mmCIF file of C-alpha atoms and ligand atoms in Angstrom:
data_model
loop_
_atom_site.group_PDB
_atom_site.id
_atom_site.type_symbol
_atom_site.label_atom_id
_atom_site.label_comp_id
_atom_site.label_asym_id
_atom_site.label_seq_id
_atom_site.Cartn_x
_atom_site.Cartn_y
_atom_site.Cartn_z
ATOM 1 C CA UNK M 1 19.055 32.215 8.670
ATOM 2 C CA UNK M 2 19.162 30.617 11.798
ATOM 3 C CA UNK M 3 21.508 30.582 15.268
ATOM 4 C CA UNK M 4 22.898 27.277 16.555
ATOM 5 C CA UNK M 5 24.298 27.232 20.216
ATOM 6 C CA UNK M 6 26.731 24.918 21.746
ATOM 7 C CA UNK M 7 29.249 24.569 24.206
ATOM 8 C CA UNK M 8 31.926 22.228 25.596
ATOM 9 C CA UNK M 9 34.483 22.212 28.158
ATOM 10 C CA UNK M 10 38.327 21.209 28.294
ATOM 11 C CA UNK M 11 40.354 19.423 31.327
ATOM 12 C CA UNK M 12 43.421 21.529 31.099
ATOM 13 C CA UNK M 13 44.073 24.964 29.057
ATOM 14 C CA UNK M 14 46.461 23.620 26.296
ATOM 15 C CA UNK M 15 46.397 24.066 22.595
ATOM 16 C CA UNK M 16 46.007 20.290 22.212
ATOM 17 C CA UNK M 17 42.755 20.385 24.683
ATOM 18 C CA UNK M 18 41.101 23.052 22.960
ATOM 19 C CA UNK M 19 41.635 21.927 19.397
ATOM 20 C CA UNK M 20 40.469 18.543 20.690
ATOM 21 C CA UNK M 21 37.246 19.831 22.111
ATOM 22 C CA UNK M 22 36.648 22.260 19.620
ATOM 23 C CA UNK M 23 36.810 19.880 16.873
ATOM 24 C CA UNK M 24 34.519 17.543 18.252
ATOM 25 C CA UNK M 25 31.884 19.923 19.094
ATOM 26 C CA UNK M 26 31.887 21.558 15.668
ATOM 27 C CA UNK M 27 31.851 18.284 13.822
ATOM 28 C CA UNK M 28 28.946 17.126 16.177
ATOM 29 C CA UNK M 29 27.035 20.368 15.284
ATOM 30 C CA UNK M 30 27.894 20.068 11.457
ATOM 31 C CA UNK M 31 26.782 16.327 11.689
ATOM 32 C CA UNK M 32 23.482 17.080 13.903
ATOM 33 C CA UNK M 33 22.443 20.078 11.653
ATOM 34 C CA UNK M 34 23.311 19.251 7.935
ATOM 35 C CA UNK M 35 25.687 22.093 8.043
ATOM 36 C CA UNK M 36 28.027 22.605 4.917
ATOM 37 C CA UNK M 37 30.480 25.318 3.552
ATOM 38 C CA UNK M 38 27.653 26.738 1.720
ATOM 39 C CA UNK M 39 25.376 27.027 4.256
ATOM 40 C CA UNK M 40 27.364 28.127 7.296
ATOM 41 C CA UNK M 41 27.866 31.534 7.354
ATOM 42 C CA UNK M 42 30.044 32.213 10.859
ATOM 43 C CA UNK M 43 31.204 30.830 13.986
ATOM 44 C CA UNK M 44 31.183 32.774 17.034
ATOM 45 C CA UNK M 45 33.237 31.960 20.055
ATOM 46 C CA UNK M 46 33.510 32.859 23.694
ATOM 47 C CA UNK M 47 35.259 30.919 26.204
ATOM 48 C CA UNK M 48 35.943 31.622 29.699
ATOM 49 C CA UNK M 49 38.798 33.938 31.086
ATOM 50 C CA UNK M 50 40.727 30.843 32.488
ATOM 51 C CA UNK M 51 41.447 29.900 28.724
ATOM 52 C CA UNK M 52 44.474 31.446 27.789
ATOM 53 C CA UNK M 53 46.486 29.224 25.571
ATOM 54 C CA UNK M 54 44.707 29.140 22.616
ATOM 55 C CA UNK M 55 42.358 30.664 20.583
ATOM 56 C CA UNK M 56 39.007 28.477 19.926
ATOM 57 C CA UNK M 57 38.708 30.148 16.328
ATOM 58 C CA UNK M 58 42.592 28.649 15.467
ATOM 59 C CA UNK M 59 41.232 24.985 16.263
ATOM 60 C CA UNK M 60 38.523 25.492 14.320
ATOM 61 C CA UNK M 61 40.310 26.189 11.406
ATOM 62 C CA UNK M 62 42.747 23.531 12.554
ATOM 63 C CA UNK M 63 40.024 20.939 12.218
ATOM 64 C CA UNK M 64 38.875 21.824 8.891
ATOM 65 C CA UNK M 65 36.184 24.765 9.299
ATOM 66 C CA UNK M 66 38.256 27.743 7.413
ATOM 67 C CA UNK M 67 35.575 28.640 4.936
ATOM 68 C CA UNK M 68 33.358 30.819 6.853
ATOM 69 C CA UNK M 69 33.813 34.282 9.231
ATOM 70 C CA UNK M 70 35.465 32.960 12.651
ATOM 71 C CA UNK M 71 35.316 34.989 15.921
ATOM 72 C CA UNK M 72 36.707 34.446 19.279
ATOM 73 C CA UNK M 73 35.685 36.618 22.031
ATOM 74 C CA UNK M 74 36.392 36.914 26.366
ATOM 75 C CA UNK M 75 33.472 36.129 28.815
ATOM 76 C CA UNK M 76 33.056 38.371 31.938
ATOM 77 C CA UNK M 77 34.249 36.406 34.759
ATOM 78 C CA UNK M 78 31.188 35.471 36.600
ATOM 79 C CA UNK M 79 31.498 33.912 40.020
ATOM 80 C CA UNK M 80 30.573 30.375 40.149
ATOM 81 C CA UNK M 81 30.505 29.990 36.191
ATOM 82 C CA UNK M 82 31.473 26.602 34.659
ATOM 83 C CA UNK M 83 35.045 26.846 34.515
ATOM 84 C CA UNK M 84 37.492 26.124 31.139
ATOM 85 C CA UNK M 85 34.354 26.389 29.127
ATOM 86 C CA UNK M 86 34.117 27.228 25.667
ATOM 87 C CA UNK M 87 30.913 28.353 23.977
ATOM 88 C CA UNK M 88 29.577 28.662 20.125
ATOM 89 C CA UNK M 89 27.202 30.262 18.044
ATOM 90 C CA UNK M 90 26.920 29.265 14.316
ATOM 91 C CA UNK M 91 24.652 31.179 12.230
ATOM 92 C CA UNK M 92 23.585 29.334 9.190
ATOM 93 C CA UNK M 93 21.242 28.759 6.635
ATOM 94 C CA UNK M 94 19.301 26.084 7.840
ATOM 95 C CA UNK M 95 15.491 25.492 9.161
ATOM 96 C CA UNK M 96 15.531 23.583 12.313
ATOM 97 C CA UNK M 97 18.593 24.297 14.611
ATOM 98 C CA UNK M 98 19.741 21.580 17.028
ATOM 99 C CA UNK M 99 22.011 22.640 19.883
ATOM 100 C CA UNK M 100 24.953 20.734 20.739
ATOM 101 C CA UNK M 101 26.160 20.730 24.534
ATOM 102 C CA UNK M 102 28.991 18.280 25.383
ATOM 103 C CA UNK M 103 31.362 17.189 28.119
ATOM 104 C CA UNK M 104 30.717 19.355 31.287
ATOM 105 C CA UNK M 105 28.709 21.752 29.133
ATOM 106 C CA UNK M 106 25.884 19.158 29.172
ATOM 107 C CA UNK M 107 24.682 20.286 32.546
ATOM 108 C CA UNK M 108 24.611 23.728 31.296
ATOM 109 C CA UNK M 109 21.241 22.374 29.220
ATOM 110 C CA UNK M 110 19.820 19.702 31.434
ATOM 111 C CA UNK M 111 16.672 20.166 29.123
ATOM 112 C CA UNK M 112 18.894 18.814 26.153
ATOM 113 C CA UNK M 113 19.707 15.614 27.836
ATOM 114 C CA UNK M 114 20.088 12.801 25.390
ATOM 115 C CA UNK M 115 16.941 10.736 24.958
ATOM 116 C CA UNK M 116 15.236 8.490 22.429
ATOM 117 C CA UNK M 117 12.055 7.797 21.387
ATOM 118 C CA UNK M 118 11.572 4.711 19.836
ATOM 119 C CA UNK M 119 8.509 4.181 17.340
ATOM 120 C CA UNK M 120 8.102 0.283 16.316
ATOM 121 C CA UNK M 121 5.532 -1.131 13.875
ATOM 122 C CA UNK M 122 4.767 -2.659 11.012
ATOM 123 C CA UNK M 123 5.097 -1.441 7.079
ATOM 124 C CA UNK M 124 2.569 1.227 6.545
ATOM 125 C CA UNK M 125 1.575 1.842 9.930
ATOM 126 C CA UNK M 126 2.151 5.641 9.160
ATOM 127 C CA UNK M 127 5.092 5.626 11.818
ATOM 128 C CA UNK M 128 7.616 7.141 9.784
ATOM 129 C CA UNK M 129 5.407 10.247 8.781
ATOM 130 C CA UNK M 130 4.740 10.691 12.646
ATOM 131 C CA UNK M 131 8.174 9.897 13.330
ATOM 132 C CA UNK M 132 9.412 12.850 11.364
ATOM 133 C CA UNK M 133 6.757 15.221 12.626
ATOM 134 C CA UNK M 134 7.651 14.420 16.166
ATOM 135 C CA UNK M 135 11.662 14.888 15.316
ATOM 136 C CA UNK M 136 10.335 18.204 13.955
ATOM 137 C CA UNK M 137 8.454 19.063 17.060
ATOM 138 C CA UNK M 138 11.086 18.083 19.795
ATOM 139 C CA UNK M 139 13.761 19.619 17.651
ATOM 140 C CA UNK M 140 16.041 16.255 17.298
ATOM 141 C CA UNK M 141 16.979 13.944 14.779
ATOM 142 C CA UNK M 142 15.042 11.434 12.964
ATOM 143 C CA UNK M 143 16.790 8.148 12.308
ATOM 144 C CA UNK M 144 14.726 5.965 9.764
ATOM 145 C CA UNK M 145 16.136 2.696 10.408
ATOM 146 C CA UNK M 146 14.058 1.062 7.498
ATOM 147 C CA UNK M 147 16.203 3.447 4.972
ATOM 148 C CA UNK M 148 19.401 1.388 6.398
ATOM 149 C CA UNK M 149 18.040 -2.332 5.645
ATOM 150 C CA UNK M 150 16.733 -1.066 2.238
ATOM 151 C CA UNK M 151 20.377 0.424 1.649
ATOM 152 C CA UNK M 152 21.577 -3.356 2.201
ATOM 153 C CA UNK M 153 19.166 -4.799 0.335
ATOM 154 C CA UNK M 154 20.058 -2.348 -2.806
ATOM 155 C CA UNK M 155 23.559 -3.028 -2.228
ATOM 156 C CA UNK M 156 22.781 -6.951 -2.483
ATOM 157 C CA UNK M 157 20.372 -6.144 -5.690
ATOM 158 C CA UNK M 158 23.562 -4.116 -7.310
ATOM 159 C CA UNK M 159 25.937 -7.098 -6.354
ATOM 160 C CA UNK M 160 23.560 -9.655 -8.306
ATOM 161 C CA UNK M 161 22.969 -11.938 -4.788
ATOM 162 C CA UNK M 162 20.256 -14.267 -6.041
ATOM 163 C CA UNK M 163 19.636 -16.033 -2.347
ATOM 164 C CA UNK M 164 20.105 -13.747 0.708
ATOM 165 C CA UNK M 165 21.840 -16.053 2.510
ATOM 166 C CA UNK M 166 24.569 -15.396 5.760
ATOM 167 C CA UNK M 167 27.235 -16.846 3.131
ATOM 168 C CA UNK M 168 26.420 -14.686 0.446
ATOM 169 C CA UNK M 169 25.452 -11.374 2.349
ATOM 170 C CA UNK M 170 28.046 -11.436 5.228
ATOM 171 C CA UNK M 171 30.756 -10.536 3.111
ATOM 172 C CA UNK M 172 29.258 -7.373 1.236
ATOM 173 C CA UNK M 173 27.796 -6.071 4.456
ATOM 174 C CA UNK M 174 30.945 -6.511 6.100
ATOM 175 C CA UNK M 175 32.439 -3.703 3.973
ATOM 176 C CA UNK M 176 29.824 -1.556 3.366
ATOM 177 C CA UNK M 177 29.996 2.110 2.699
ATOM 178 C CA UNK M 178 26.682 3.449 4.333
ATOM 179 C CA UNK M 179 26.232 7.125 5.625
ATOM 180 C CA UNK M 180 23.137 8.747 6.935
ATOM 181 C CA UNK M 181 23.504 12.294 6.228
ATOM 182 C CA UNK M 182 20.846 15.183 7.071
ATOM 183 C CA UNK M 183 20.194 17.932 4.807
ATOM 184 C CA UNK M 184 18.176 20.598 6.425
ATOM 185 C CA UNK M 185 16.854 17.953 8.584
ATOM 186 C CA UNK M 186 15.992 15.257 6.409
ATOM 187 C CA UNK M 187 17.814 12.057 6.283
ATOM 188 C CA UNK M 188 19.800 11.100 2.927
ATOM 189 C CA UNK M 189 21.009 7.651 2.584
ATOM 190 C CA UNK M 190 24.540 7.378 1.150
ATOM 191 C CA UNK M 191 25.585 3.980 -0.317
ATOM 192 C CA UNK M 192 29.127 3.640 -1.679
ATOM 193 C CA UNK M 193 29.242 7.517 -2.120
ATOM 194 C CA UNK M 194 25.820 7.819 -3.863
ATOM 195 C CA UNK M 195 22.714 9.273 -2.655
ATOM 196 C CA UNK M 196 20.203 6.312 -2.839
ATOM 197 C CA UNK M 197 17.274 8.037 -0.538
ATOM 198 C CA UNK M 198 14.843 7.549 -3.607
ATOM 199 C CA UNK M 199 15.999 4.623 -5.150
ATOM 200 C CA UNK M 200 15.409 2.373 -1.884
ATOM 201 C CA UNK M 201 11.841 2.915 -1.995
ATOM 202 C CA UNK M 202 11.385 1.207 -4.765
ATOM 203 C CA UNK M 203 8.742 -1.624 -4.502
ATOM 204 C CA UNK M 204 11.377 -4.330 -5.536
ATOM 205 C CA UNK M 205 13.736 -3.161 -2.754
ATOM 206 C CA UNK M 206 10.741 -2.913 0.107
ATOM 207 C CA UNK M 207 10.345 -7.047 -0.281
ATOM 208 C CA UNK M 208 14.471 -7.382 -0.703
ATOM 209 C CA UNK M 209 14.893 -5.410 2.530
ATOM 210 C CA UNK M 210 12.485 -7.397 4.491
ATOM 211 C CA UNK M 211 14.383 -10.737 3.267
ATOM 212 C CA UNK M 212 17.783 -9.070 3.999
ATOM 213 C CA UNK M 213 16.939 -7.722 7.414
ATOM 214 C CA UNK M 214 16.457 -11.477 8.751
ATOM 215 C CA UNK M 215 19.919 -12.120 8.359
ATOM 216 C CA UNK M 216 21.924 -11.736 11.714
ATOM 217 C CA UNK M 217 25.144 -10.393 9.892
ATOM 218 C CA UNK M 218 22.587 -7.465 8.573
ATOM 219 C CA UNK M 219 21.213 -6.764 11.773
ATOM 220 C CA UNK M 220 24.271 -6.919 14.209
ATOM 221 C CA UNK M 221 25.731 -4.131 11.543
ATOM 222 C CA UNK M 222 22.706 -2.038 11.348
ATOM 223 C CA UNK M 223 21.939 -2.181 15.117
ATOM 224 C CA UNK M 224 25.466 -1.137 15.904
ATOM 225 C CA UNK M 225 25.247 1.849 13.627
ATOM 226 C CA UNK M 226 22.126 2.681 14.910
ATOM 227 C CA UNK M 227 23.014 2.677 18.728
ATOM 228 C CA UNK M 228 26.363 4.566 17.602
ATOM 229 C CA UNK M 229 24.088 7.402 16.161
ATOM 230 C CA UNK M 230 21.664 7.333 19.531
ATOM 231 C CA UNK M 231 24.624 7.446 21.711
ATOM 232 C CA UNK M 232 25.721 11.087 20.287
ATOM 233 C CA UNK M 233 22.556 12.753 19.892
ATOM 234 C CA UNK M 234 18.532 12.720 20.899
ATOM 235 C CA UNK M 235 16.371 11.051 18.216
ATOM 236 C CA UNK M 236 13.298 9.709 17.029
ATOM 237 C CA UNK M 237 13.977 6.124 15.559
ATOM 238 C CA UNK M 238 11.438 4.373 13.854
ATOM 239 C CA UNK M 239 11.681 0.402 13.050
ATOM 240 C CA UNK M 240 10.903 -2.657 14.288
ATOM 241 C CA UNK M 241 13.216 -3.608 16.884
ATOM 242 C CA UNK M 242 14.128 -0.380 18.457
ATOM 243 C CA UNK M 243 12.064 -0.818 21.676
ATOM 244 C CA UNK M 244 13.180 -4.592 22.214
ATOM 245 C CA UNK M 245 16.465 -4.751 20.836
ATOM 246 C CA UNK M 246 18.608 -1.630 19.947
ATOM 247 C CA UNK M 247 17.472 0.301 22.715
ATOM 248 C CA UNK M 248 15.885 -1.401 25.486
ATOM 249 C CA UNK M 249 16.415 1.316 27.913
ATOM 250 C CA UNK M 250 14.606 3.976 25.449
ATOM 251 C CA UNK M 251 12.355 5.927 28.163
ATOM 252 C CA UNK M 252 9.751 6.466 25.153
ATOM 253 C CA UNK M 253 8.461 3.563 23.510
ATOM 254 C CA UNK M 254 5.560 3.201 21.027
ATOM 255 C CA UNK M 255 4.134 0.604 18.906
ATOM 256 C CA UNK M 256 2.279 2.118 16.222
ATOM 257 C CA UNK M 257 -0.097 -0.210 14.052
ATOM 258 C CA UNK M 258 -3.208 -0.396 11.938
ATOM 259 C CA UNK M 259 -5.158 -3.393 10.109
ATOM 260 C CA UNK M 260 -3.525 -4.735 6.898
ATOM 261 C CA UNK M 261 -6.428 -3.365 4.739
ATOM 262 C CA UNK M 262 -5.975 0.150 6.175
ATOM 263 C CA UNK M 263 -1.827 -0.241 5.814
ATOM 264 C CA UNK M 264 -2.379 -1.537 2.231
ATOM 265 C CA UNK M 265 -4.540 1.280 1.140
ATOM 266 C CA UNK M 266 -2.149 4.020 2.259
ATOM 267 C CA UNK M 267 0.741 2.275 0.752
ATOM 268 C CA UNK M 268 -1.219 2.076 -2.367
ATOM 269 C CA UNK M 269 -2.084 5.569 -2.493
ATOM 270 C CA UNK M 270 1.364 6.687 -1.797
ATOM 271 C CA UNK M 271 3.109 4.031 -4.941
ATOM 272 C CA UNK M 272 0.285 5.733 -7.047
ATOM 273 C CA UNK M 273 0.704 9.329 -6.371
ATOM 274 C CA UNK M 274 4.667 8.419 -7.231
ATOM 275 C CA UNK M 275 3.233 7.071 -10.393
ATOM 276 C CA UNK M 276 3.909 3.325 -9.651
ATOM 277 C CA UNK M 277 1.323 1.377 -11.513
ATOM 278 C CA UNK M 278 0.317 -1.128 -8.791
ATOM 279 C CA UNK M 279 -3.089 -3.001 -7.827
ATOM 280 C CA UNK M 280 -4.388 -2.842 -4.419
ATOM 281 C CA UNK M 281 -4.624 -6.366 -3.813
ATOM 282 C CA UNK M 282 -1.133 -7.068 -4.541
ATOM 283 C CA UNK M 283 -0.228 -4.143 -2.459
ATOM 284 C CA UNK M 284 -1.873 -5.908 0.382
ATOM 285 C CA UNK M 285 -0.419 -9.435 -0.106
ATOM 286 C CA UNK M 286 2.998 -7.823 -0.084
ATOM 287 C CA UNK M 287 1.935 -5.980 3.234
ATOM 288 C CA UNK M 288 1.055 -9.087 4.478
ATOM 289 C CA UNK M 289 3.643 -11.039 3.271
ATOM 290 C CA UNK M 290 6.185 -8.678 4.648
ATOM 291 C CA UNK M 291 4.478 -8.417 8.273
ATOM 292 C CA UNK M 292 4.747 -12.337 8.421
ATOM 293 C CA UNK M 293 8.504 -12.118 7.400
ATOM 294 C CA UNK M 294 9.265 -9.075 9.862
ATOM 295 C CA UNK M 295 7.515 -10.811 12.809
ATOM 296 C CA UNK M 296 8.611 -14.468 12.104
ATOM 297 C CA UNK M 297 12.207 -14.393 11.759
ATOM 298 C CA UNK M 298 14.280 -15.971 14.118
ATOM 299 C CA UNK M 299 16.474 -13.051 14.924
ATOM 300 C CA UNK M 300 14.936 -9.760 16.450
ATOM 301 C CA UNK M 301 11.440 -9.918 15.016
ATOM 302 C CA UNK M 302 8.916 -7.256 14.903
ATOM 303 C CA UNK M 303 7.462 -7.224 18.562
ATOM 304 C CA UNK M 304 5.727 -4.836 20.896
ATOM 305 C CA UNK M 305 7.933 -3.862 23.700
ATOM 306 C CA UNK M 306 6.029 -4.678 27.008
ATOM 307 C CA UNK M 307 6.755 -1.507 28.067
ATOM 308 C CA UNK M 308 5.671 0.325 24.725
ATOM 309 C CA UNK M 309 2.158 2.290 24.480
ATOM 310 C CA UNK M 310 0.267 1.220 21.666
ATOM 311 C CA UNK M 311 -1.387 3.438 18.895
ATOM 312 C CA UNK M 312 -3.543 2.015 16.593
ATOM 313 C CA UNK M 313 -3.851 4.592 13.754
ATOM 314 C CA UNK M 314 -6.750 2.938 11.768
ATOM 315 C CA UNK M 315 -8.970 5.766 12.506
ATOM 316 C CA UNK M 316 -6.349 8.721 13.423
ATOM 317 C CA UNK M 317 -4.710 11.033 10.631
ATOM 318 C CA UNK M 318 -1.142 11.889 11.392
ATOM 319 C CA UNK M 319 -1.365 14.874 13.276
ATOM 320 C CA UNK M 320 -3.837 13.112 15.853
ATOM 321 C CA UNK M 321 -1.192 10.252 16.116
ATOM 322 C CA UNK M 322 1.529 13.159 16.885
ATOM 323 C CA UNK M 323 -0.713 14.990 19.465
ATOM 324 C CA UNK M 324 -1.304 11.520 21.000
ATOM 325 C CA UNK M 325 2.286 10.582 21.376
ATOM 326 C CA UNK M 326 3.421 13.971 22.231
ATOM 327 C CA UNK M 327 0.797 13.944 25.077
ATOM 328 C CA UNK M 328 2.134 10.608 26.488
ATOM 329 C CA UNK M 329 5.927 11.501 26.161
ATOM 330 C CA UNK M 330 4.856 14.942 28.578
ATOM 331 C CA UNK M 331 2.645 12.775 30.680
ATOM 332 C CA UNK M 332 5.963 10.835 31.499
ATOM 333 C CA UNK M 333 8.722 13.665 31.808
HETATM 334 O O1 DC W 1 10.063 0.390 7.436
HETATM 335 P P1 DC W 1 10.407 -0.005 6.133
HETATM 336 O O2 DC W 1 9.353 -0.298 5.092
HETATM 337 O O3 DC W 1 11.082 1.077 5.484
HETATM 338 O O4 DC W 1 11.654 -1.160 6.391
HETATM 339 C C1 DC W 1 12.044 -1.692 5.267
HETATM 340 C C2 DC W 1 12.242 -3.462 5.651
HETATM 341 O O5 DC W 1 13.333 -3.678 7.035
HETATM 342 C C3 DC W 1 11.002 -4.124 6.805
HETATM 343 O O6 DC W 1 10.631 -5.156 5.653
HETATM 344 C C4 DC W 1 11.720 -4.561 7.728
HETATM 345 C C5 DC W 1 12.806 -4.092 7.908
HETATM 346 N N1 DC W 1 13.193 -3.435 9.065
HETATM 347 C C6 DC W 1 13.820 -4.247 10.190
HETATM 348 O O7 DC W 1 13.814 -5.195 10.312
HETATM 349 N N2 DC W 1 14.076 -3.591 11.343
HETATM 350 C C7 DC W 1 14.145 -2.107 11.514
HETATM 351 N N3 DC W 1 14.483 -1.546 12.648
HETATM 352 C C8 DC W 1 13.509 -1.231 10.348
HETATM 353 C C9 DC W 1 13.467 -1.861 9.201
#
């Protein structure tokens, strides 16, 4: 069991303000921590004594949090304390608690200021393994943006789209029901209500994802979703255009790369381990084709951001890459 902290402020002591602020806080805590009715044990609130119009616990019930025990208490009057502040602690059966401080309360935890780490690079460079490890180490979210393009490809394959053109794909993408959820810190990709996290890893989806991700209608929609997630919470994003296009102002940017032979070997081992009957030469050819597609498309191609730190992982294992990246981040803060 872990304790997750959070806090927010209201601008006036009214039941409507309390309901709004508590609802927003709990929903973000739920999203960022993968909370469910099953894994949440209790929610404890405390509020400053200038809040008298409603119990935060009541607001929580009204926001739909009624399956676990709720408790409200009053904080002592402390001189100079942040006024109109509601604090919360949620006890839950999860692995990695992510604290959430919103509105005026964001200043209480300057160490938690939202930031993004961009990890770009070609297929098989090892960036997703490192991105996951890094997110865990920094206690922030990992967003695998490739999974989003893979889900678009799966949708198009499912709808029997034969040629990936703007005209054929745009109507599908416009109304796509794509949700990124987190279960115990692991990203799950939900397409039309179905968890497709495994299906999107199939080799045929990889090639289709590379093709579909070249379409502006697809990129525009996915980039909007990625920016929205990064606006709400600190995260490590791995992709192709994070540092150049999605979040050009990200404070930490890395371009993780390796030779195509090393990348093909890694992908080959991974696919074999999953039971796919693949040939090394075919995997290499696919990697090189995808590299070409991803870096030659007209719209937002795979490119190293000028201010990104390049990490060549040919001779490094995941732990060494992680240590290198963490060191670079620490040097900068
Ligand atoms: O990282 P991956 O192999 O899961 O990505 C699948 C495809 O999606 C890849 O060929 C390129 C594309 N992609 C992209 O164009 N931009 C991103 N930010 C992430 C992936």
